[in-house]
XYZ file of N, CA and C in Angstrom:
840
model
N 0.833 -1.185 0.000
C 0.000 0.000 0.000
C 0.890 1.266 0.000
N 0.489 2.323 -0.721
C 1.309 3.547 -0.725
C 1.258 4.252 0.622
N 2.345 4.882 0.924
C 2.425 5.615 2.199
C 1.681 6.936 2.064
N 0.854 7.256 3.046
C 0.084 8.510 3.023
C 1.013 9.703 3.191
N 0.882 10.709 2.335
C 1.792 11.876 2.437
C 1.356 12.888 3.464
N 0.275 12.570 4.224
C -0.238 13.583 5.138
C 0.766 13.942 6.237
N 1.431 12.908 6.813
C 2.372 13.179 7.903
C 3.544 14.044 7.452
N 4.214 13.717 6.305
C 5.314 14.585 5.855
C 4.857 16.013 5.586
N 3.621 16.144 5.001
C 3.121 17.491 4.740
C 2.919 18.259 6.043
N 2.400 17.568 7.057
C 2.185 18.220 8.348
C 3.505 18.675 8.938
N 4.546 17.845 8.822
C 5.848 18.203 9.361
C 6.453 19.381 8.613
N 6.306 19.417 7.290
C 6.877 20.522 6.516
C 6.181 21.830 6.835
N 4.858 21.797 7.047
C 4.142 23.020 7.396
C 4.569 23.530 8.766
N 4.782 22.607 9.694
C 5.244 23.005 11.015
C 6.627 23.630 10.943
N 7.493 23.048 10.100
C 8.834 23.604 9.939
C 8.795 25.002 9.338
N 7.929 25.186 8.323
C 7.805 26.493 7.702
C 7.279 27.534 8.686
N 6.325 27.118 9.523
C 5.779 28.039 10.518
C 6.858 28.470 11.512
N 7.691 27.507 11.942
C 8.766 27.844 12.872
C 9.782 28.772 12.218
N 10.116 28.509 10.958
C 11.076 29.359 10.266
C 10.533 30.774 10.097
N 9.233 30.879 9.764
C 8.632 32.215 9.618
C 8.640 32.970 10.926
N 8.382 32.256 12.034
C 8.386 32.898 13.337
C 9.774 33.400 13.695
N 10.802 32.596 13.418
C 12.167 33.016 13.711
C 12.576 34.191 12.832
N 12.151 34.158 11.552
C 12.491 35.244 10.642
C 11.839 36.553 11.093
N 10.618 36.479 11.568
C 9.925 37.677 12.041
C 10.611 38.267 13.264
N 11.175 37.389 14.103
C 11.877 37.892 15.292
C 13.170 38.592 14.909
N 13.825 38.099 13.829
C 15.089 38.699 13.420
C 14.874 40.062 12.767
N 13.772 40.214 12.019
C 13.504 41.465 11.322
C 12.631 42.333 12.227
N 13.206 42.889 13.232
C 12.490 43.758 14.149
C 12.764 45.216 13.812
N 11.724 46.019 13.908
C 11.904 47.450 13.732
C 12.606 48.019 14.965
N 13.444 49.046 14.766
C 14.118 49.635 15.927
C 13.105 50.223 16.902
N 13.469 50.174 18.179
C 12.564 50.678 19.209
C 12.343 52.179 19.067
N 13.360 52.890 18.572
C 13.236 54.329 18.391
C 13.071 54.646 16.904
N 12.371 55.735 16.569
C 12.147 56.059 15.157
C 13.418 56.570 14.489
N 13.397 56.586 13.169
C 14.488 57.139 12.371
C 14.091 58.526 11.879
N 15.106 59.348 11.593
C 14.900 60.762 11.263
C 15.623 61.104 9.967
N 14.972 61.924 9.121
C 15.586 62.477 7.909
C 15.516 63.997 8.000
N 16.646 64.673 7.735
C 16.702 66.134 7.774
C 17.142 66.647 6.409
N 16.378 67.566 5.846
C 16.736 68.256 4.607
C 16.976 69.719 4.929
N 18.163 70.212 4.561
C 18.486 71.599 4.841
C 19.111 71.816 6.200
N 20.018 70.942 6.596
C 20.680 71.069 7.905
C 21.842 72.049 7.815
N 21.566 73.234 7.276
C 22.616 74.223 7.039
C 22.318 75.490 7.828
N 23.302 76.362 7.852
C 23.135 77.602 8.587
C 23.142 77.369 10.087
N 22.967 78.442 10.827
C 22.954 78.342 12.286
C 21.762 77.511 12.747
N 20.593 77.735 12.144
C 19.401 77.003 12.550
C 19.537 75.517 12.265
N 19.992 75.159 11.065
C 20.136 73.744 10.726
C 21.091 73.023 11.657
N 22.210 73.670 11.975
C 23.169 73.062 12.893
C 22.564 72.876 14.277
N 21.787 73.859 14.746
C 21.177 73.753 16.066
C 20.107 72.661 16.099
N 19.283 72.583 15.058
C 18.242 71.549 15.020
C 18.871 70.166 14.972
N 19.902 69.993 14.146
C 20.577 68.693 14.066
C 21.183 68.322 15.407
N 21.872 69.258 16.036
C 22.499 68.975 17.331
C 21.457 68.631 18.379
N 20.352 69.372 18.381
C 19.329 69.180 19.413
C 18.620 67.840 19.246
N 18.226 67.505 18.015
C 17.467 66.279 17.808
C 18.331 65.038 17.957
N 19.560 65.098 17.459
C 20.454 63.945 17.628
C 20.796 63.763 19.100
N 21.043 64.864 19.800
C 21.394 64.769 21.210
C 20.244 64.375 22.107
N 19.001 64.472 21.605
C 17.854 64.109 22.445
C 17.794 62.609 22.729
N 18.415 61.795 21.883
C 18.384 60.348 22.072
C 17.067 59.697 21.703
N 16.149 60.441 21.083
C 14.836 59.904 20.740
C 14.850 59.158 19.420
N 15.906 59.338 18.619
C 15.937 58.743 17.287
C 17.034 57.694 17.199
N 16.677 56.579 16.569
C 17.630 55.484 16.424
C 18.750 55.853 15.461
N 18.418 56.579 14.408
C 19.419 56.981 13.420
C 18.910 58.220 12.688
N 19.822 59.089 12.285
C 19.479 60.314 11.573
C 20.222 60.346 10.251
N 19.484 60.628 9.173
C 20.080 60.788 7.859
C 19.938 62.244 7.425
N 21.030 62.800 6.920
C 21.055 64.182 6.450
C 21.252 64.163 4.941
N 20.409 64.880 4.221
C 20.522 64.923 2.766
C 21.731 65.753 2.367
N 22.552 65.200 1.469
C 23.759 65.878 1.003
C 23.881 65.682 -0.501
N 24.514 66.647 -1.158
C 24.725 66.572 -2.604
C 26.103 66.047 -2.956
N 26.964 65.847 -1.965
C 28.309 65.321 -2.191
C 28.687 64.424 -1.015
N 29.509 63.406 -1.246
C 29.911 62.512 -0.144
C 30.651 63.286 0.942
N 30.379 62.923 2.168
C 31.047 63.559 3.297
C 30.953 62.649 4.505
N 31.803 62.907 5.481
C 31.815 62.133 6.714
C 31.241 62.981 7.833
N 30.361 62.371 8.628
C 29.728 63.108 9.722
C 30.520 63.026 11.014
N 31.221 61.940 11.236
C 31.955 61.785 12.482
C 31.095 61.383 13.657
N 29.798 61.175 13.426
C 28.885 60.769 14.479
C 28.315 59.404 14.150
N 28.264 58.537 15.139
C 27.821 57.168 14.913
C 26.357 57.104 14.530
N 25.535 57.933 15.112
C 24.089 57.875 14.883
C 23.624 58.754 13.734
N 24.568 59.350 12.977
C 24.214 60.249 11.874
C 24.854 59.736 10.602
N 24.051 59.620 9.548
C 24.539 59.183 8.255
C 24.164 60.178 7.169
N 24.675 59.940 5.976
C 24.453 60.821 4.838
C 23.598 60.093 3.797
N 22.571 60.771 3.310
C 21.754 60.270 2.212
C 22.049 61.141 1.003
N 22.742 60.574 0.012
C 23.163 61.341 -1.147
C 22.006 61.571 -2.105
N 21.901 62.799 -2.596
C 20.929 63.122 -3.635
C 21.632 63.049 -4.989
N 20.853 62.935 -6.045
C 21.437 62.934 -7.380
C 20.867 64.098 -8.171
N 21.300 64.208 -9.405
C 20.873 65.327 -10.216
C 19.472 65.205 -10.770
N 18.822 64.082 -10.533
C 17.488 63.894 -11.073
C 16.456 64.688 -10.282
N 15.268 64.769 -10.858
C 14.158 65.421 -10.173
C 13.815 64.650 -8.905
N 13.322 65.368 -7.895
C 12.998 64.720 -6.623
C 11.955 63.623 -6.817
N 11.060 63.794 -7.778
C 10.030 62.783 -8.029
C 10.623 61.453 -8.459
N 11.885 61.449 -8.946
C 12.530 60.217 -9.387
C 13.511 59.669 -8.355
N 13.600 60.297 -7.186
C 14.478 59.763 -6.147
C 13.917 58.445 -5.624
N 14.765 57.446 -5.441
C 14.276 56.213 -4.813
C 14.075 56.412 -3.317
N 13.166 55.644 -2.750
C 12.944 55.710 -1.302
C 14.163 55.166 -0.567
N 14.354 55.595 0.651
C 15.473 55.128 1.461
C 15.299 53.653 1.805
N 16.404 52.904 1.908
C 16.294 51.450 2.189
C 15.549 51.148 3.479
N 15.772 51.956 4.517
C 15.082 51.769 5.787
C 14.105 52.915 5.995
N 12.884 52.568 6.354
C 11.840 53.580 6.507
C 12.171 54.523 7.658
N 11.831 55.785 7.464
C 11.993 56.794 8.507
C 10.622 57.194 9.029
N 10.588 57.652 10.258
C 9.333 58.035 10.884
C 9.130 59.548 10.864
N 10.218 60.327 11.038
C 10.123 61.773 11.187
C 10.995 62.454 10.155
N 10.475 63.518 9.559
C 11.238 64.321 8.607
C 11.207 65.784 9.000
N 12.332 66.473 8.816
C 12.442 67.899 9.098
C 12.983 68.587 7.845
N 12.302 69.636 7.396
C 12.690 70.374 6.190
C 12.919 71.826 6.572
N 14.102 72.347 6.203
C 14.436 73.752 6.451
C 15.017 74.346 5.177
N 14.896 75.660 5.030
C 15.299 76.325 3.796
C 16.406 77.355 4.008
N 17.112 77.276 5.109
C 18.175 78.250 5.370
C 19.382 77.957 4.496
N 19.897 78.945 3.754
C 21.047 78.694 2.869
C 22.301 78.385 3.672
N 23.231 77.632 3.076
C 24.465 77.281 3.800
C 25.376 78.490 3.958
N 26.182 78.428 5.009
C 27.201 79.456 5.208
C 28.399 79.107 4.339
N 28.764 80.001 3.423
C 29.760 79.665 2.398
C 31.139 79.409 2.974
N 31.420 79.937 4.166
C 32.743 79.715 4.739
C 32.816 78.407 5.522
N 31.735 77.601 5.497
C 31.743 76.277 6.099
C 31.760 75.255 4.965
N 32.914 74.583 4.768
C 33.006 73.606 3.689
C 32.027 72.455 3.848
N 31.758 72.058 5.080
C 30.822 70.967 5.319
C 29.429 71.332 4.831
N 29.005 72.552 5.097
C 27.657 72.940 4.716
C 27.496 73.060 3.210
N 28.583 73.348 2.488
C 28.481 73.423 1.034
C 28.199 72.056 0.435
N 28.515 70.980 1.167
C 28.243 69.626 0.682
C 26.826 69.161 0.992
N 26.147 69.850 1.907
C 24.791 69.464 2.257
C 23.801 69.979 1.218
N 22.684 69.265 1.078
C 21.659 69.650 0.113
C 20.609 70.487 0.812
N 20.320 71.662 0.249
C 19.319 72.556 0.804
C 18.198 72.738 -0.208
N 16.965 72.449 0.157
C 15.865 72.586 -0.800
C 15.488 74.042 -1.016
N 14.892 74.307 -2.152
C 14.278 75.590 -2.435
C 12.809 75.531 -2.014
N 12.218 76.660 -1.620
C 10.805 76.625 -1.202
C 9.880 75.995 -2.226
N 10.143 76.201 -3.520
C 9.294 75.621 -4.547
C 9.391 74.108 -4.644
N 10.415 73.504 -4.021
C 10.582 72.053 -4.055
C 9.865 71.349 -2.908
N 9.195 72.100 -2.057
C 8.550 71.500 -0.889
C 7.538 70.411 -1.253
N 6.607 70.618 -2.208
C 5.641 69.543 -2.506
C 6.307 68.249 -2.959
N 7.289 68.341 -3.867
C 7.963 67.135 -4.344
C 8.757 66.475 -3.217
N 9.407 67.277 -2.389
C 10.179 66.720 -1.278
C 9.259 66.042 -0.276
N 8.094 66.629 -0.013
C 7.136 66.006 0.911
C 6.628 64.688 0.359
N 6.390 64.614 -0.937
C 5.956 63.336 -1.535
C 7.033 62.280 -1.393
N 8.301 62.673 -1.590
C 9.393 61.709 -1.431
C 9.509 61.230 0.013
N 9.392 62.147 0.958
C 9.446 61.764 2.365
C 8.295 60.824 2.716
N 7.151 61.065 2.113
C 6.010 60.172 2.343
C 6.322 58.771 1.832
N 6.987 58.678 0.673
C 7.378 57.362 0.143
C 8.413 56.698 1.035
N 9.191 57.487 1.757
C 10.197 56.936 2.670
C 9.595 56.487 3.991
N 8.293 56.613 4.138
C 7.624 56.159 5.352
C 7.429 57.217 6.409
N 7.769 58.477 6.121
C 7.658 59.532 7.127
C 6.198 59.733 7.515
N 5.941 59.748 8.810
C 4.601 59.979 9.347
C 4.476 61.349 10.012
N 5.600 61.861 10.533
C 5.618 63.173 11.182
C 6.552 64.077 10.403
N 6.016 65.193 9.887
C 6.811 66.113 9.071
C 6.811 67.489 9.714
N 8.011 68.057 9.869
C 8.188 69.413 10.390
C 8.785 70.261 9.275
N 8.136 71.375 8.954
C 8.616 72.301 7.930
C 8.824 73.653 8.578
N 9.972 74.257 8.319
C 10.282 75.571 8.878
C 10.241 76.575 7.736
N 9.041 77.065 7.397
C 8.944 78.079 6.329
C 9.178 79.466 6.890
N 10.137 80.184 6.333
C 10.438 81.531 6.826
C 9.346 82.492 6.392
N 8.877 83.286 7.320
C 7.888 84.318 7.008
C 8.614 85.487 6.346
N 8.298 85.751 5.080
C 8.995 86.798 4.342
C 8.425 88.190 4.619
N 7.359 88.282 5.342
C 6.755 89.567 5.663
C 5.613 89.352 6.624
N 4.924 90.412 6.937
C 3.802 90.302 7.846
C 2.647 89.626 7.133
N 2.166 88.530 7.687
C 1.064 87.782 7.100
C -0.245 88.192 7.758
N -1.355 88.057 7.036
C -2.650 88.275 7.685
C -2.839 87.306 8.840
N -3.671 87.675 9.793
C -3.861 86.863 10.985
C -4.292 85.435 10.634
N -5.157 85.283 9.627
C -5.643 83.949 9.267
C -4.518 83.065 8.757
N -3.529 83.668 8.050
C -2.441 82.871 7.491
C -1.355 82.578 8.517
N -1.290 83.376 9.582
C -0.292 83.104 10.608
C -0.554 81.774 11.293
N -1.813 81.385 11.396
C -2.176 80.162 12.105
C -2.769 79.114 11.170
N -2.653 79.345 9.860
C -3.202 78.403 8.893
C -2.239 78.190 7.744
N -2.734 77.562 6.681
C -1.923 77.266 5.507
C -1.833 78.521 4.643
N -0.605 78.883 4.249
C -0.375 80.173 3.608
C -0.488 80.127 2.093
N -0.260 78.981 1.456
C -0.299 78.935 0.002
C -0.692 77.535 -0.453
N -0.745 77.352 -1.787
C -1.160 76.074 -2.349
C -0.143 74.964 -2.084
N 1.143 75.320 -1.992
C 2.157 74.308 -1.695
C 1.925 73.692 -0.320
N 1.684 74.540 0.685
C 1.414 74.017 2.026
C 0.106 73.236 2.050
N -0.875 73.696 1.294
C -2.142 72.962 1.218
C -1.934 71.592 0.597
N -1.093 71.502 -0.445
C -0.811 70.215 -1.065
C -0.064 69.277 -0.138
N 0.857 69.816 0.654
C 1.584 68.982 1.614
C 0.628 68.437 2.665
N -0.278 69.286 3.144
C -1.246 68.836 4.150
C -2.166 67.756 3.592
N -2.418 67.782 2.280
C -3.315 66.802 1.674
C -2.649 65.450 1.427
N -1.341 65.352 1.659
C -0.648 64.082 1.418
C -0.976 63.028 2.467
N -1.530 63.440 3.583
C -1.955 62.472 4.581
C -0.915 62.117 5.623
N -0.021 63.047 5.955
C 0.903 62.793 7.058
C 0.106 62.678 8.353
N 0.565 61.799 9.222
C -0.124 61.657 10.506
C -0.005 62.924 11.333
N 1.169 63.550 11.271
C 1.404 64.821 11.982
C 2.157 65.750 11.047
N 1.676 66.971 10.929
C 2.337 67.995 10.121
C 2.457 69.257 10.959
N 3.678 69.756 11.087
C 3.937 70.965 11.873
C 4.628 71.988 10.982
N 4.025 73.152 10.826
C 4.613 74.276 10.101
C 5.083 75.307 11.117
N 6.386 75.495 11.193
C 6.977 76.438 12.141
C 7.224 77.740 11.384
N 6.347 78.714 11.581
C 6.393 79.943 10.788
C 7.301 80.960 11.467
N 8.591 80.780 11.271
C 9.571 81.644 11.930
C 9.918 82.832 11.045
N 10.200 83.947 11.698
C 10.670 85.124 10.965
C 12.145 84.936 10.625
N 12.602 85.708 9.667
C 13.963 85.561 9.173
C 14.606 86.929 9.057
N 15.876 87.011 9.399
C 16.584 88.281 9.275
C 16.699 88.667 7.803
N 16.496 89.929 7.534
C 16.597 90.406 6.159
C 18.046 90.336 5.682
N 18.212 89.927 4.426
C 19.547 89.830 3.861
C 20.036 91.210 3.437
N 21.330 91.492 3.626
C 21.852 92.806 3.211
C 21.761 92.989 1.701
N 21.392 94.200 1.300
C 21.247 94.516 -0.111
C 22.548 95.124 -0.627
N 23.044 94.588 -1.734
C 24.258 95.115 -2.349
C 23.852 96.203 -3.337
N 24.111 97.437 -2.988
C 23.734 98.574 -3.830
C 24.840 98.846 -4.848
N 24.427 99.098 -6.096
C 25.396 99.339 -7.159
C 25.576 100.814 -7.481
N 24.652 101.665 -7.041
C 24.784 103.094 -7.329
C 24.132 103.883 -6.196
N 24.180 105.204 -6.330
C 23.657 106.062 -5.277
C 22.165 105.929 -5.078
N 21.417 105.739 -6.176
C 19.972 105.599 -6.046
C 19.606 104.328 -5.270
N 20.289 103.231 -5.572
C 20.013 101.985 -4.859
C 20.419 102.084 -3.396
N 21.505 102.782 -3.105
C 21.911 102.964 -1.713
C 20.860 103.753 -0.940
N 20.318 104.799 -1.581
C 19.285 105.602 -0.918
C 18.023 104.781 -0.672
N 17.635 103.984 -1.689
C 16.443 103.148 -1.535
C 16.647 102.104 -0.449
N 17.835 101.491 -0.393
C 18.114 100.483 0.633
C 18.087 101.104 2.022
N 18.601 102.338 2.146
C 18.576 102.997 3.451
C 17.152 103.313 3.891
N 16.313 103.758 2.953
C 14.932 104.082 3.294
C 14.149 102.833 3.693
N 14.407 101.724 3.003
C 13.709 100.488 3.346
C 14.200 99.925 4.679
N 15.483 100.148 4.990
C 16.015 99.604 6.245
C 15.363 100.254 7.458
N 14.879 101.483 7.307
C 14.228 102.139 8.437
C 12.909 101.469 8.805
N 12.319 100.713 7.873
C 11.061 100.032 8.164
C 11.251 98.882 9.139
N 12.493 98.415 9.301
C 12.734 97.306 10.223
C 12.365 97.668 11.649
N 12.445 98.950 11.996
C 12.101 99.365 13.350
C 10.595 99.358 13.580
N 9.809 99.199 12.520
C 8.357 99.200 12.638
C 7.787 97.787 12.792
N 8.642 96.757 12.720
C 8.182 95.381 12.875
C 7.941 95.112 14.357
N 6.777 94.584 14.735
C 6.509 94.302 16.148
C 7.520 93.319 16.724
N 7.753 93.435 18.019
C 8.722 92.546 18.677
C 8.303 91.092 18.570
N 6.973 90.831 18.519
C 6.484 89.459 18.438
C 6.792 88.808 17.101
N 7.198 89.608 16.086
C 7.484 89.062 14.765
C 8.957 89.183 14.415
N 9.788 89.463 15.409
C 11.222 89.511 15.185
C 11.773 88.076 15.087
N 12.900 87.883 14.397
C 13.475 86.542 14.293
C 13.788 85.939 15.664
N 13.572 84.638 15.780
C 13.800 83.914 17.028
C 15.228 83.378 17.029
N 15.831 83.341 18.193
C 17.169 82.767 18.296
C 17.163 81.323 17.817
N 18.117 80.926 16.952
C 18.115 79.556 16.420
C 18.129 78.487 17.504
N 18.862 78.720 18.583
C 18.914 77.725 19.652
C 17.540 77.523 20.290
N 16.787 78.604 20.483
C 15.452 78.490 21.072
C 14.467 77.878 20.078
N 14.628 78.173 18.797
C 13.768 77.567 17.788
C 14.000 76.062 17.717
N 15.258 75.644 17.789
C 15.565 74.210 17.803
C 15.015 73.548 19.063
N 15.099 74.246 20.190
C 14.547 73.710 21.432
C 13.035 73.549 21.331
N 12.371 74.515 20.696
C 10.918 74.428 20.502
C 10.564 73.211 19.640
N 11.282 73.004 18.546
C 10.995 71.865 17.663
C 11.190 70.552 18.408
N 12.268 70.449 19.167
C 12.522 69.211 19.918
C 11.450 68.971 20.970
N 11.005 70.045 21.629
C 9.992 69.901 22.671
C 8.635 69.518 22.081
N 8.255 70.123 20.970
C 6.923 69.855 20.417
C 6.866 68.460 19.796
N 7.985 67.946 19.305
C 7.975 66.598 18.736
C 7.708 65.532 19.803
N 7.951 65.839 21.039
C 7.710 64.872 22.103
C 6.221 64.653 22.356
N 5.391 65.685 22.110
C 3.985 65.610 22.508
C 3.031 65.964 21.375
N 3.522 66.115 20.158
C 2.673 66.571 19.061
C 1.586 65.551 18.749
N 0.317 65.932 18.839
C -0.759 64.993 18.502
C -0.961 64.913 16.986
N -1.824 64.021 16.571
C -2.110 63.870 15.148
C -2.810 65.110 14.625
N -2.590 65.404 13.337
C -3.230 66.542 12.707
C -2.217 67.528 12.156
N -2.717 68.628 11.620
C -1.901 69.703 11.057
C -1.840 70.855 12.050
N -0.629 71.323 12.339
C -0.428 72.373 13.337
C 0.459 73.457 12.742
N 0.173 74.708 13.081
C 0.957 75.852 12.614
C 1.410 76.645 13.828
N 2.719 76.782 13.986
C 3.285 77.596 15.070
C 3.452 79.017 14.555
N 2.678 79.943 15.085
C 2.664 81.318 14.605
C 3.903 82.072 15.096
N 4.238 83.204 14.456
C 5.372 84.008 14.937
C 5.212 84.464 16.380
N 3.976 84.751 16.804
C 3.762 85.175 18.191
C 4.105 84.062 19.169
N 3.735 82.834 18.841
C 4.072 81.705 19.705
C 5.581 81.519 19.789
N 6.263 81.659 18.654
C 7.716 81.482 18.648
C 8.403 82.607 19.411
N 7.804 83.797 19.410
C 8.366 84.884 20.218
C 8.281 84.545 21.701
N 7.188 83.905 22.114
C 7.088 83.452 23.503
C 8.121 82.367 23.798
N 8.326 81.487 22.822
C 9.332 80.433 23.010
C 10.724 81.026 23.142
N 10.972 82.138 22.453
C 12.280 82.781 22.516
C 12.582 83.305 23.908
N 11.537 83.582 24.691
C 11.707 84.118 26.046
C 11.341 83.094 27.121
N 11.211 81.828 26.738
C 10.806 80.815 27.717
C 11.846 80.611 28.801
N 13.125 80.887 28.499
C 14.155 80.699 29.522
C 14.166 81.827 30.538
N 13.475 82.913 30.252
C 13.448 84.045 31.182
C 12.230 83.993 32.097
N 11.189 83.293 31.694
C 9.969 83.251 32.492
C 10.155 82.598 33.859
N 10.859 81.468 33.987
C 11.044 80.896 35.331
C 11.780 81.838 36.278
N 12.778 82.581 35.722
C 13.539 83.481 36.596
C 12.668 84.633 37.085
N 11.807 85.162 36.207
C 10.941 86.257 36.614
C 9.939 85.819 37.665
N 9.498 84.578 37.596
C 8.503 84.077 38.531
C 9.137 83.530 39.802
N 10.441 83.579 39.898
C 11.116 83.051 41.068
C 11.117 81.529 41.114
N 10.882 80.908 39.967
C 10.828 79.454 39.903
C 12.213 78.931 39.550
N 12.646 77.897 40.228
C 13.973 77.342 39.994
C 13.950 76.174 39.011
N 12.867 76.006 38.274
C 12.816 74.939 37.288
C 13.796 75.228 36.159
N 14.328 74.195 35.481
C 15.211 74.433 34.334
C 14.451 75.113 33.212
N 15.203 75.759 32.300
C 14.583 76.485 31.195
C 13.787 75.561 30.291
N 14.226 74.308 30.138
C 13.516 73.358 29.282
C 12.104 73.103 29.790
N 11.902 73.195 31.120
C 10.559 73.007 31.669
C 9.641 74.139 31.224
N 10.172 75.358 31.137
C 9.382 76.469 30.653
C 8.967 76.275 29.209
N 9.856 75.760 28.362
C 9.529 75.496 26.971
C 8.474 74.407 26.859
N 8.619 73.346 27.651
C 7.653 72.244 27.596
C 6.277 72.716 28.064
N 6.244 73.559 29.092
C 4.963 74.085 29.557
C 4.317 74.983 28.511
N 5.128 75.769 27.801
C 4.598 76.623 26.741
C 4.004 75.784 25.618
N 4.707 74.728 25.204
C 4.216 73.848 24.138
C 2.925 73.172 24.562
N 2.889 72.687 25.784
C 1.697 71.999 26.265
C 0.499 72.947 26.309
N 0.700 74.179 26.786
C -0.393 75.149 26.833
C -0.875 75.502 25.435
N 0.053 75.619 24.486
C -0.331 75.918 23.097
C -1.175 74.801 22.503
N -0.753 73.556 22.690
C -1.499 72.428 22.131
C -2.862 72.277 22.795
N -2.921 72.494 24.098
C -4.213 72.401 24.780
C -5.154 73.505 24.314
N -4.637 74.704 24.108
C -5.470 75.790 23.621
C -5.976 75.539 22.215
N -5.118 74.999 21.334
C -5.540 74.680 19.978
C -6.594 73.579 19.981
N -6.432 72.605 20.875
C -7.413 71.521 20.959
C -8.766 72.043 21.433
N -8.751 72.951 22.409
C -10.009 73.492 22.926
C -10.724 74.328 21.875
N -9.953 75.092 21.054
C -10.579 75.887 20.003
C -11.215 74.997 18.944
N -10.554 73.837 18.648
C -11.101 72.937 17.635
C -12.386 72.275 18.092
N -12.583 72.188 19.417
C -13.802 71.586 19.943
C -14.969 72.562 19.806
């Protein structure tokens, strides 16, 4: 009589199940999320990179660069860009959870920063789509406010590019609407010098709440809000960032001996609670 193949089949299925279980245990996702930073240049980029890497919240950080370079840090790597359009960039081999995009130009006297890739504001939609393909769920964008915005735009989406990014379906989207120092104008003749001088006098008419925030405090704000940011789209207005710029002075004025970071965390928590209550 022929031998029934049922027993060998049962044994092979059991073996396959055990192998699949062992394989699943070996392919474990890191306990901490991964981070991608685009535009880690200038004083702000350096501060954000230092703050987020030093927080210990991320398993690994990749910085976009246009040329090979060495970081010197174990937890920081380089993701090289190519000359192709961002829409044709391949996704990163390992999925990332958090992405940070900044548009501050590199400091030309820093050779390292000249090797880093800095996006242009018009590249934001394509870059956001690429980050989405890389698995990013939390996206932070630091769009510089080029002038005084209407009240509705200070706390909302300012243009179609930001609206398109919000429509991509990120679990968390944070727009940090920081003010930016005006760039010096190179005058070529007497008329241009006179015009530049007349325009420079308008800088004294900008409210203190819309003055540029110290890069170190802006980086501290981003690191603090990433710890507690709920799902949804959030816009940090210039007025909120002005309060964050003075968060280290509030404990001293109140006679409180708490560290300055506690003041920043309390400010972030109050902002998020207020936004949640308004949405209700």
